[in-house]
Coordinates of C-alpha atoms and ligand atoms in Angstrom, one line a residue:
M9 CA 0.1 0.1 0.0
N10 CA 1.3 3.4 -0.9
A11 CA 0.1 5.3 2.2
K12 CA 0.2 9.1 2.1
R13 CA 3.1 10.6 3.8
F14 CA 3.0 13.0 6.8
Y15 CA 6.3 14.5 8.1
I16 CA 5.7 16.6 11.4
T17 CA 8.4 18.2 13.4
T18 CA 8.8 19.9 16.8
P19 CA 11.3 22.7 17.1
I20 CA 14.6 21.4 18.4
Y21 CA 15.0 22.4 21.9
Y22 CA 17.9 24.5 23.3
V23 CA 19.8 22.4 25.8
N24 CA 20.7 25.4 28.0
D25 CA 18.2 24.2 30.6
V26 CA 15.9 21.3 31.5
P27 CA 12.5 20.8 29.8
H28 CA 9.7 22.9 30.9
I29 CA 5.9 23.1 30.1
G30 CA 6.5 24.9 26.8
H31 CA 8.6 22.3 25.4
A32 CA 6.2 19.5 26.4
Y33 CA 3.3 21.5 24.9
T34 CA 4.8 21.7 21.4
T35 CA 5.8 18.2 21.3
L36 CA 2.4 17.0 22.8
A37 CA 0.6 18.7 20.0
C38 CA 2.8 17.1 17.4
D39 CA 2.3 13.8 19.2
V40 CA -1.4 14.0 19.0
M41 CA -1.3 14.9 15.4
A42 CA 1.3 12.1 14.6
R43 CA -0.9 9.5 16.2
F44 CA -4.0 10.7 14.7
M45 CA -2.6 10.5 11.2
R46 CA -1.0 7.1 11.9
L47 CA -4.4 5.8 12.9
D48 CA -5.9 7.4 9.8
G49 CA -3.6 5.3 7.6
H50 CA -0.7 7.8 6.9
D51 CA 2.9 6.9 6.7
V52 CA 4.0 9.3 9.4
H53 CA 7.4 10.5 10.3
F54 CA 7.5 12.5 13.6
L55 CA 10.7 14.1 14.4
T56 CA 11.9 15.9 17.7
G57 CA 15.4 16.7 19.1
T58 CA 17.8 19.1 20.6
D59 CA 19.5 22.3 19.4
E60 CA 22.9 22.2 20.8
H61 CA 25.1 24.9 19.4
G62 CA 25.4 28.5 19.8
Q63 CA 26.5 31.1 22.4
K64 CA 23.7 30.5 24.7
V65 CA 24.5 26.9 25.1
E66 CA 28.2 27.4 25.2
K67 CA 27.6 29.9 28.2
A68 CA 25.4 27.4 29.9
A69 CA 28.1 24.8 29.8
E70 CA 30.6 27.3 31.1
T71 CA 28.3 28.3 34.0
A72 CA 28.0 24.5 34.8
G73 CA 31.8 24.0 34.6
M74 CA 31.4 21.5 31.9
T75 CA 32.8 21.3 28.3
P76 CA 29.9 22.0 25.8
K77 CA 29.9 18.3 24.7
A78 CA 29.5 16.8 28.2
F79 CA 26.9 19.5 29.0
T80 CA 24.9 19.0 26.0
D81 CA 25.1 15.1 26.3
K82 CA 23.5 15.5 29.7
V83 CA 20.9 18.0 29.0
S84 CA 19.8 16.4 25.7
Q85 CA 19.1 13.2 27.6
S86 CA 16.7 15.0 29.8
F87 CA 14.7 16.0 26.8
R88 CA 15.0 12.4 25.6
D89 CA 13.7 11.2 29.0
L90 CA 10.7 13.3 28.6
V91 CA 9.6 11.2 25.6
P92 CA 8.4 8.2 27.6
K93 CA 7.4 10.2 30.6
M94 CA 4.9 12.2 28.4
G95 CA 3.9 9.3 26.3
F96 CA 5.4 10.9 23.0
S97 CA 5.9 8.7 20.0
P98 CA 8.5 10.3 17.8
D99 CA 10.2 8.3 15.1
N100 CA 13.5 9.8 15.7
F101 CA 15.3 12.2 18.1
I102 CA 17.9 14.4 16.3
R103 CA 20.9 16.2 17.8
T104 CA 22.6 19.0 15.9
T105 CA 25.9 17.6 17.3
E106 CA 25.5 14.6 15.2
E107 CA 28.0 14.2 12.3
R108 CA 25.2 13.8 9.8
H109 CA 23.9 17.2 10.7
Y110 CA 27.3 18.9 10.2
R111 CA 27.5 17.2 6.6
S112 CA 24.0 18.6 5.9
C113 CA 24.6 22.1 7.1
Q114 CA 27.8 22.4 5.3
A115 CA 26.1 21.1 2.0
L116 CA 23.3 23.5 2.4
W117 CA 25.8 26.3 3.0
K118 CA 27.7 25.5 -0.3
K119 CA 24.2 25.6 -2.1
L120 CA 23.7 29.1 -0.8
V121 CA 27.0 30.1 -1.8
E122 CA 26.5 28.6 -5.3
S123 CA 23.3 30.5 -5.7
G124 CA 25.1 33.8 -5.1
D125 CA 23.1 34.5 -2.0
I126 CA 26.0 34.6 0.6
Y127 CA 28.7 37.3 0.7
A128 CA 31.4 38.4 3.3
D129 CA 31.2 41.7 5.3
K130 CA 31.1 42.9 8.7
Y131 CA 28.2 42.8 11.2
A132 CA 27.8 45.8 13.6
G133 CA 24.7 45.6 15.6
W134 CA 22.7 44.3 18.6
Y135 CA 22.6 40.6 19.2
S136 CA 20.5 38.8 22.1
V137 CA 22.2 35.5 23.2
R138 CA 18.8 34.6 24.9
D139 CA 16.9 34.6 21.6
E140 CA 20.0 33.9 19.5
A141 CA 18.7 36.8 17.3
Y142 CA 19.9 40.0 15.8
Y143 CA 17.8 43.1 16.4
A144 CA 17.7 46.6 15.0
E145 CA 18.6 49.5 17.2
S146 CA 14.8 50.5 16.8
E147 CA 13.6 47.4 18.4
T148 CA 15.9 47.9 21.5
E149 CA 15.5 50.2 24.4
L150 CA 17.6 51.4 27.2
V151 CA 17.1 49.7 30.6
D152 CA 18.3 51.6 33.8
G153 CA 19.9 54.0 31.4
K154 CA 22.7 51.9 30.5
R155 CA 22.0 48.4 29.2
R156 CA 19.8 47.8 26.1
A157 CA 17.1 45.2 25.8
I158 CA 14.3 44.4 23.5
A159 CA 10.5 44.7 24.6
S160 CA 10.3 40.9 25.8
G161 CA 13.1 41.6 28.2
A162 CA 16.0 39.9 26.6
E163 CA 19.2 41.9 26.9
V164 CA 21.1 42.6 23.8
D165 CA 25.0 43.1 23.3
W166 CA 26.7 45.1 20.8
V167 CA 28.4 42.8 18.4
E168 CA 31.1 43.8 15.7
E169 CA 32.8 41.2 13.8
P170 CA 33.4 39.9 10.4
S171 CA 30.5 38.0 9.0
Y172 CA 29.0 36.1 6.1
F173 CA 25.6 37.5 5.0
F174 CA 22.5 35.8 3.5
R175 CA 21.0 38.0 0.9
L176 CA 17.5 38.0 2.5
S177 CA 16.6 41.4 1.1
A178 CA 16.5 39.9 -2.3
W179 CA 13.9 37.4 -1.3
Q180 CA 11.3 39.9 -0.2
D181 CA 9.1 39.6 -3.3
R182 CA 9.5 35.9 -3.8
L183 CA 8.6 35.2 -0.2
L184 CA 5.4 37.4 -0.6
K185 CA 4.5 35.6 -3.7
F186 CA 5.1 32.3 -2.0
Y187 CA 2.8 33.3 0.9
E188 CA 0.1 34.4 -1.7
E189 CA 0.3 31.1 -3.6
N190 CA 0.4 29.0 -0.5
P191 CA -2.3 30.5 1.7
R192 CA -2.0 27.5 4.2
F193 CA 1.7 28.0 4.7
I194 CA 1.4 29.9 8.0
G195 CA -1.3 29.1 10.7
P196 CA -3.2 30.6 12.5
D197 CA -4.3 33.5 10.1
S198 CA -3.2 36.2 12.8
R199 CA 0.4 34.9 12.5
R200 CA 0.2 34.8 8.7
N201 CA -0.8 38.5 8.7
E202 CA 2.0 39.3 11.1
V203 CA 4.6 37.7 8.9
I204 CA 3.3 39.2 5.8
S205 CA 3.3 42.7 7.2
F206 CA 6.9 42.1 8.5
V207 CA 8.1 41.0 5.2
K208 CA 6.3 43.8 3.5
G209 CA 8.1 46.3 5.8
G210 CA 11.4 45.3 4.2
L211 CA 13.9 42.5 4.8
Q212 CA 17.6 43.4 5.7
D213 CA 20.2 40.9 4.8
L214 CA 20.9 38.4 7.6
S215 CA 24.1 37.8 9.3
V216 CA 24.8 34.0 9.1
S217 CA 28.1 33.4 10.7
R218 CA 30.0 34.5 13.9
T219 CA 33.6 34.6 14.7
T220 CA 33.7 35.3 18.4
F221 CA 33.0 31.8 19.7
K222 CA 33.7 28.2 18.6
W223 CA 30.6 26.0 19.6
G224 CA 29.0 25.2 16.3
V225 CA 29.3 24.1 12.7
P226 CA 32.2 25.6 10.9
V227 CA 31.7 27.5 7.8
P228 CA 33.0 25.2 4.8
G229 CA 36.3 26.8 3.6
D230 CA 36.6 29.3 6.3
D231 CA 36.5 27.9 9.8
A232 CA 37.2 31.0 11.6
H233 CA 33.4 31.3 11.1
I234 CA 30.9 29.4 12.9
M235 CA 27.3 29.1 11.1
Y236 CA 24.6 31.3 12.8
V237 CA 22.9 28.9 15.2
W238 CA 19.5 29.3 13.5
L239 CA 20.7 28.4 10.1
D240 CA 22.3 25.4 11.6
A241 CA 19.2 24.5 13.7
L242 CA 16.6 25.0 11.0
T243 CA 18.7 22.5 8.8
N244 CA 17.8 19.6 11.2
Y245 CA 14.4 19.1 9.4
I246 CA 16.3 18.1 6.1
T247 CA 19.1 16.4 7.9
E248 CA 16.6 14.0 9.1
A249 CA 15.3 13.6 5.5
G250 CA 18.8 12.5 4.4
Y251 CA 20.0 15.8 3.0
P252 CA 22.3 16.2 1.0
D253 CA 21.5 12.8 -0.3
T254 CA 18.2 13.3 -2.0
S255 CA 18.1 9.6 -2.8
A256 CA 18.1 8.6 0.9
P257 CA 15.1 6.7 2.1
N258 CA 13.7 9.4 4.1
W259 CA 13.9 12.1 1.4
K260 CA 10.4 10.9 0.6
Y261 CA 9.1 12.7 3.5
W262 CA 10.4 16.1 2.2
P263 CA 8.8 18.8 2.2
A264 CA 7.6 18.4 5.7
D265 CA 3.9 18.7 6.2
I266 CA 4.0 20.8 9.3
H267 CA 6.6 22.4 11.5
M268 CA 5.0 23.1 14.8
V269 CA 6.5 26.1 16.6
G270 CA 5.8 28.5 19.4
K271 CA 4.8 32.1 18.4
D272 CA 8.2 33.5 19.3
I273 CA 10.0 31.5 16.6
V274 CA 7.6 32.0 13.6
R275 CA 9.9 34.5 11.9
F276 CA 12.7 31.9 11.7
H277 CA 10.6 29.3 10.3
A278 CA 8.3 31.4 8.1
V279 CA 10.7 34.0 6.6
Y280 CA 14.4 32.8 7.0
W281 CA 13.8 29.1 6.5
P282 CA 11.8 29.1 3.2
A283 CA 14.2 31.7 1.9
F284 CA 17.3 29.5 2.6
L285 CA 15.5 26.5 1.1
M286 CA 14.3 28.2 -2.0
S287 CA 17.8 29.8 -2.5
A288 CA 19.1 26.1 -2.3
G289 CA 16.6 24.9 -4.8
I290 CA 14.8 22.8 -2.1
A291 CA 11.0 22.9 -1.7
P292 CA 9.9 24.7 1.4
P293 CA 7.8 22.9 4.1
K294 CA 4.1 22.9 3.3
R295 CA 2.9 24.5 6.7
V296 CA 4.2 26.3 9.8
F297 CA 1.7 26.5 12.7
A298 CA 2.3 28.6 15.7
H299 CA 0.9 28.0 19.1
G300 CA 0.6 30.6 22.1
W301 CA 2.5 30.7 25.4
W302 CA 1.5 29.5 28.7
T303 CA 1.5 31.7 31.8
N304 CA 1.4 30.2 35.3
E305 CA -1.7 31.3 37.4
G306 CA -1.6 34.5 35.5
Q307 CA 2.1 35.2 35.7
K308 CA 4.7 35.1 32.9
I309 CA 6.7 31.9 33.4
S310 CA 10.4 32.7 34.3
K311 CA 13.2 31.1 36.0
S312 CA 13.9 34.3 38.0
L313 CA 10.3 34.2 39.3
G314 CA 10.8 30.5 40.2
N315 CA 7.5 29.5 38.7
V316 CA 8.6 27.3 35.8
I317 CA 6.3 24.4 35.4
D318 CA 8.0 20.9 35.2
P319 CA 5.7 18.8 32.8
R320 CA 7.1 15.8 34.8
A321 CA 5.8 17.1 38.0
L322 CA 2.3 17.4 36.5
V323 CA 2.4 13.9 35.3
D324 CA 3.4 12.7 38.8
E325 CA 0.7 14.6 40.4
F326 CA -2.3 14.4 38.0
G327 CA -1.5 11.4 35.7
L328 CA -0.2 11.3 32.2
D329 CA -3.5 11.1 30.1
Q330 CA -5.0 13.8 32.4
T331 CA -2.1 16.2 31.8
R332 CA -2.2 15.6 28.1
Y333 CA -5.9 16.1 27.9
F334 CA -5.7 19.3 30.0
L335 CA -3.0 20.9 28.0
M336 CA -4.9 20.2 24.7
R337 CA -8.4 20.9 26.0
E338 CA -7.9 24.2 28.2
V339 CA -6.6 26.5 25.6
P340 CA -7.5 27.0 21.9
F341 CA -4.4 25.9 20.1
G342 CA -2.8 29.1 18.8
N343 CA -3.9 31.3 21.6
D344 CA -2.0 32.1 24.8
G345 CA -3.3 30.3 27.9
D346 CA -3.0 30.3 31.7
F347 CA -2.1 27.1 33.7
R348 CA -4.2 27.0 36.7
R349 CA -4.3 24.1 39.3
D350 CA -8.0 24.6 40.0
A351 CA -8.8 24.4 36.3
M352 CA -6.7 21.3 35.8
I353 CA -8.6 19.6 38.7
Q354 CA -11.9 20.7 37.3
R355 CA -11.3 19.2 34.0
M356 CA -10.0 16.0 35.4
N357 CA -13.1 15.7 37.6
S358 CA -15.9 17.1 35.3
D359 CA -14.6 16.1 31.7
L360 CA -12.8 12.9 32.4
A361 CA -14.1 11.3 35.6
N362 CA -17.7 12.5 35.5
A363 CA -18.5 12.8 31.8
Y364 CA -16.5 10.3 29.8
G365 CA -15.2 8.0 32.7
N366 CA -18.5 7.7 34.2
L367 CA -20.3 6.9 30.9
C368 CA -17.9 4.0 30.2
Q369 CA -18.2 2.7 33.8
R370 CA -21.9 3.0 33.9
V371 CA -22.6 1.2 30.7
L372 CA -19.9 -1.4 31.1
S373 CA -20.9 -2.4 34.7
I374 CA -24.6 -2.8 33.6
V375 CA -23.5 -5.0 30.7
A376 CA -21.4 -7.0 33.3
K377 CA -24.1 -7.3 35.8
N378 CA -27.2 -7.7 33.5
C379 CA -26.0 -9.0 30.2
G380 CA -23.9 -11.8 31.3
G381 CA -20.6 -9.9 30.6
V382 CA -21.0 -10.1 26.8
V383 CA -21.8 -7.5 24.2
P384 CA -25.5 -7.5 24.1
V385 CA -27.7 -7.9 20.9
A386 CA -29.2 -4.9 19.4
G387 CA -32.9 -5.2 18.4
P388 CA -34.8 -2.7 16.2
L389 CA -33.7 0.9 16.6
I390 CA -35.8 3.9 17.8
D391 CA -35.1 7.5 16.7
A392 CA -33.1 8.2 19.7
D393 CA -30.8 5.3 19.2
A394 CA -30.2 6.2 15.5
A395 CA -29.6 9.8 16.5
L396 CA -26.9 8.9 19.0
L397 CA -25.3 6.4 16.6
A398 CA -25.4 8.9 13.6
K399 CA -23.7 11.5 15.8
A400 CA -20.9 9.2 16.9
S401 CA -20.5 7.9 13.4
G402 CA -20.0 11.3 12.0
L403 CA -17.2 12.3 14.5
L404 CA -14.2 11.0 12.5
A405 CA -15.0 13.2 9.5
R406 CA -15.3 16.2 11.7
L407 CA -12.2 15.5 13.6
R408 CA -10.3 15.2 10.2
T409 CA -11.4 18.6 9.3
V410 CA -10.7 20.4 12.5
L411 CA -7.3 18.6 13.0
A412 CA -6.2 19.5 9.7
E413 CA -6.3 23.1 10.9
Q414 CA -4.5 22.1 14.3
S415 CA -7.6 22.9 16.2
F416 CA -6.9 20.4 18.9
H417 CA -9.4 21.8 21.5
E418 CA -12.2 21.9 19.0
A419 CA -11.8 18.3 18.2
L420 CA -12.3 17.5 21.9
T421 CA -15.2 19.8 22.2
I422 CA -16.8 17.9 19.4
V423 CA -16.2 14.6 21.0
W424 CA -17.4 15.7 24.4
D425 CA -20.6 16.9 22.7
C426 CA -21.2 13.4 21.8
V427 CA -20.2 12.1 25.3
G428 CA -22.9 14.5 26.7
D429 CA -25.6 13.3 24.3
A430 CA -24.6 9.7 25.4
N431 CA -25.0 10.6 29.1
R432 CA -28.3 12.2 28.5
Y433 CA -29.4 9.1 26.4
V434 CA -28.5 6.9 29.4
D435 CA -30.5 9.0 31.7
A436 CA -33.6 9.0 29.3
Q437 CA -33.4 5.4 28.3
A438 CA -32.6 4.3 31.9
P439 CA -31.4 0.8 30.9
W440 CA -31.2 -0.4 34.5
A441 CA -34.9 0.0 34.8
L442 CA -35.6 -2.1 31.7
T443 CA -34.3 -5.4 33.0
K444 CA -37.6 -6.3 34.4
T445 CA -39.9 -4.7 31.9
D446 CA -38.2 -5.1 28.6
P447 CA -34.7 -6.7 28.6
A448 CA -34.5 -6.8 24.8
R449 CA -34.9 -3.0 24.7
R450 CA -32.3 -2.8 27.5
D451 CA -29.9 -4.8 25.3
T452 CA -30.4 -2.5 22.4
V453 CA -29.8 0.6 24.5
L454 CA -26.6 -0.9 25.9
W455 CA -25.3 -1.8 22.5
V456 CA -25.9 1.5 21.2
L457 CA -24.1 3.1 24.1
A458 CA -21.2 0.7 24.0
E459 CA -20.9 1.2 20.3
T460 CA -20.7 5.0 20.9
I461 CA -18.1 4.5 23.5
R462 CA -16.1 2.5 21.0
R463 CA -16.2 5.3 18.4
V464 CA -15.4 8.0 20.9
T465 CA -12.5 6.1 22.4
L466 CA -11.0 5.3 19.0
L467 CA -10.8 9.0 18.4
L468 CA -9.5 9.8 21.9
Q469 CA -6.4 7.5 21.5
P470 CA -4.1 10.3 20.1
Y471 CA -4.8 12.4 23.2
M472 CA -4.9 9.7 26.0
P473 CA -3.1 6.7 24.6
T474 CA -2.9 4.8 27.9
S475 CA -6.4 5.2 29.2
T476 CA -8.1 4.7 25.8
A477 CA -6.1 1.5 25.6
R478 CA -7.6 0.3 28.8
I479 CA -11.2 1.1 27.7
L480 CA -10.8 -0.5 24.4
D481 CA -9.5 -3.7 26.2
Q482 CA -12.7 -3.5 28.4
L483 CA -14.6 -3.5 25.2
A484 CA -12.5 -6.4 23.9
I485 CA -11.5 -4.6 20.8
A486 CA -8.6 -6.4 19.1
A487 CA -5.3 -4.6 18.6
D488 CA -5.8 -4.5 14.9
R489 CA -9.2 -3.0 15.1
R490 CA -8.2 0.1 16.8
D491 CA -7.3 2.2 13.8
F492 CA -9.8 4.3 11.6
A493 CA -9.8 1.6 9.0
A494 CA -11.9 -0.3 11.7
W495 CA -14.2 2.7 12.1
E496 CA -17.2 0.9 10.6
S497 CA -16.5 -2.5 12.3
A498 CA -19.1 -2.2 14.8
L499 CA -19.2 -4.2 18.1
A500 CA -20.0 -7.8 17.6
S501 CA -22.8 -9.0 19.9
G502 CA -21.9 -12.1 22.0
T503 CA -18.2 -11.0 22.4
A504 CA -17.2 -11.7 26.0
L505 CA -16.0 -8.5 27.9
P506 CA -13.5 -8.4 30.8
V507 CA -14.7 -7.3 34.2
P508 CA -14.9 -3.3 33.9
Q509 CA -12.8 -1.2 36.0
G510 CA -12.9 2.7 36.5
V511 CA -10.1 4.4 34.4
F512 CA -10.4 8.1 35.4
P513 CA -10.3 8.5 39.1
R514 CA -11.6 11.6 40.7
H515 CA -8.9 14.1 42.0
V516 CA -9.2 15.6 45.4
D517 CA -6.6 18.3 45.9
P518 CA -4.9 17.9 49.2
A519 CA -4.0 21.5 49.2
A520 CA -7.3 22.9 48.4
P521 CA -10.1 20.5 48.0
V522 CA -12.3 21.4 45.2
V523 CA -16.0 20.7 44.9
A524 CA -16.6 19.4 41.5
K525 CA -19.2 21.0 39.4
P526 CA -21.5 19.0 37.3
A527 CA -20.2 18.2 33.8
K528 CA -20.6 21.3 31.7
K529 CA -21.0 21.5 28.1
A530 CA -18.0 23.2 26.2
Ligands
LIG609 N1 16.2 26.1 19.5 C1 15.1 27.0 19.2 C2 14.2 26.3 18.2 C3 15.0 25.8 17.0 S1 14.0 25.0 15.8 C4 14.8 24.9 14.4 C5 14.2 27.3 20.4 N2 14.3 26.4 21.5 S2 13.6 26.6 22.9 O1 13.9 25.5 23.7 O2 13.9 27.9 23.3 O3 12.1 26.7 22.6 C6 11.2 25.8 22.0 C7 9.9 25.9 22.1 O4 9.3 26.1 23.3 C8 9.4 27.1 21.3 O5 8.5 26.7 20.2 C9 8.8 28.0 22.3 O6 7.6 28.7 21.7 C10 8.3 27.0 23.2 N3 8.0 27.7 24.6 C11 8.9 28.2 25.5 N4 8.3 28.7 26.4 C12 6.9 28.6 26.4 C13 5.7 28.8 27.2 N5 5.8 29.5 28.3 N6 4.5 28.4 26.7 C14 4.5 27.7 25.4 N7 5.5 27.4 24.8 C15 6.7 28.0 24.9 O7 13.6 28.2 20.4

């Protein structure tokens, strides 16, 4: 079978510090997307990794009293450890310190030289080590009358050194034409508009090498120069595809379908990167999607405030799938969002324990108690049955549509709308009361419910892989009947079911007990 390919990437993370919620968030969104596309029959390649060069990492190593190599080995491992901890399913983990990546960067550099887009000059201007980015004087302001910083607070240093430049100014019109012809290239639309007006405002040539430190990929033929860390970092996406060997097996994945990024790094991905690629004669990625930033209980997250959220601690306290669900459900993907403990607990209790968990538990316990623990036989359907089944059956198509736009939270509201319907249907049909009066009707109701749970649970697998696996086990769905090819394989009556067990416990906060509100419609 020649499955449709889908290549999705996370940003590669700086190894100056251990992973925090922002890193886990971007990778989680990619993971949900990758799992959904796999279940939907695509040949998925999902890449994450670490960005290990540049001044920022070099400085962090120095502060830690370690060599850059030993330091990056250590910190990169903590990002790798986050993979099983968060249930991520990448196909590979790339490090920019790998030899294959040096080869790829240097080959790309040579292509840029050949196309006439690189020239030697001198850079004199502001540089932020925190952002690894150059800023125009007009973007900076004086702090305390002496040091300069940009609006986000990153300090900038005056840098004056020989440098190679990339002729970005020459790409302005071609980039604008590219955005025009590829309206889906940047999402969401607000970011697309920002990028377009930035490019329309005029592009300056970009300094793409540094001479004042050593930790990076040397410029071919002039190793006094180290490549600008963003040129190096962006190249990881094609290194993984085998570049410069375009006959490599992974080259079939290029161009990438989505680079998922945070809003702070859109410019690098949506302006510099397509310009580099087009200059080198390589197709640009199909889409760059930018999500917003998390704050913590209303405050900006920062090390100095000591309010950095460790995703591992969330998993330990609230559970893996609960954390994954919350991060994807609480905030419309693309918007900024605020992490609040009470909101986390509220979602765990009302959406997971009360609405979805309770639906599964109620239905499966009645089946165990009253139907001899086998999938009951459905008799003739009444309108209410058909309506619920039709709603559940239509979910897959709706999710395909919204997930193509990376609307992760919307997919969940669509599913929960059906969960809500199913709960109201249980109440209205009251299957427990039918045992004495009409057991055949009871069986029909329970079959309709179990089949609805099957469909809902298949769709929730990308978000909550562990819990959904347990629910599908309780429905005795075979391992090869859990992808979307099995969407129409309805539950077979007579199948023996294991003893049901609750999957989503209620959470009682020891710090501040929360009284759960009834499940509310999104
Ligand atoms: N190394 C570069 C990316 C190179 S990609 C070729 C980088 N690394 S990073 O480690 O600083 O940040 C990685 C991602 O984390 C970014 O997408 C950024 O938006 C995200 N986040 C960092 N803090 C965040 C929040 N508080 N909230 C959400 N995401 C945030 O940039």
